Every structure is written in C-alpha cells, then in structure tokens.
C-alpha cells in the first residue's frame, strides 16, 4: 500500500504534534521525579498520562470547529492555574518541612490532577484537529504513546537528578511546575 504525499505529510504532522505535546509530560515529569519516585509509580503515572493524552484530544476533536477559539484559551488557562497551584504547594511543602503534606502523585486525586494538567493542551490541539479530516484513531493513539513514553523519560530523569539535589529536589520540582503554569498563562 503506497502512502500519498498528503497522507505522509499528515502522518509526519501527527508525530511532530505528539512529540510536542509529550514534551510537556517530559518536562513536568522531571519536576515530579525530583521529589523521589518509585518505578511502579513512574509506570502508573505514565499509563494515566498516556490515557489522558488519548481522551483529551479525542474529546477536543468531537467538540469541533465552532468552539475552538473559546475553549482553546480556557483550557490552556485552566491547565496553567492547576500547574501554578501544584508547583506552589510543592515549594511551600519543601520550605515548611515535614509539617506540610506535598502533592501526592500516588493518590487518585493527585494523579488525576497531574495527568489532567499535563494533558489539557492535548484537548486544545484536539479541538483544532477536529476541523481537519484526519485519522482520529491513529492520531489519539500516537498522542497517547508519546505522552506515556516521554513522561516515563521525564520521571526517570527527575528521579536520577533527585540524588544530586537532595532535599531541595521537591522545591526545584515545584519551581518547574510553577514556571510551566506561568508559561501557559502568558
């Protein structure tokens, strides 16, 4: 089966977009990984992020063209606010020491909030992709795969860096989340 130039161009575009969306998961995974994380938690977080990277653009695609301008900006702002809250809480927890509890990536609520904050931009991309005739199944599966793989890579890098920064790892991780939240709002 031969792939035409247009089909090949669409496939390349999907892969580039999947990598770009997955890089957020990679960067934010470094921040979470710097807190210190077990391998089983890395696997769990990455699977949930991969699932969210499938569900969010799929939901966005179904929303379609008529709401892309409104929801694109709202979704990005909501993701930015979530990241600012998570990052601020992590920095606060590291400054306060043992008295304050930090963002818990092992709890269902913490895992869901983190995966949602990393995947919210996939929703916006899905809304815009809903305007074009594209292979929906291929697109969301590639987005999910790259989201999961790049989050694994980021969490492993953060885990490795944690040994170098010691007790300041959580503060650095919180600052990374905070910076990305501010970036989303600007």
Coordinates of C-alpha atoms in Angstrom, one line a residue, residues 30 32-37 155-170 172:
X30 CA 11.2 15.8 35.7
X32 CA 7.7 15.2 39.9
X33 CA 10.6 12.8 39.6
X34 CA 12.9 15.1 41.5
X35 CA 10.7 14.5 44.6
X36 CA 11.8 10.9 44.5
X37 CA 9.6 8.3 42.9
X155 CA 10.2 10.9 35.5
X156 CA 13.3 8.8 35.2
X157 CA 15.5 11.8 34.5
X158 CA 13.9 13.6 37.5
X159 CA 14.5 10.6 39.7
X160 CA 18.1 10.5 38.7
X161 CA 18.6 14.2 39.3
X162 CA 16.9 13.9 42.8
X163 CA 20.1 12.2 44.1
X164 CA 22.1 15.2 43.1
X165 CA 19.9 17.9 44.6
X166 CA 18.9 16.1 47.8
X167 CA 16.4 17.8 50.0
X168 CA 15.9 20.7 47.6
X169 CA 14.5 18.4 44.9
X170 CA 10.9 19.0 45.8
X172 CA 13.1 22.6 42.3

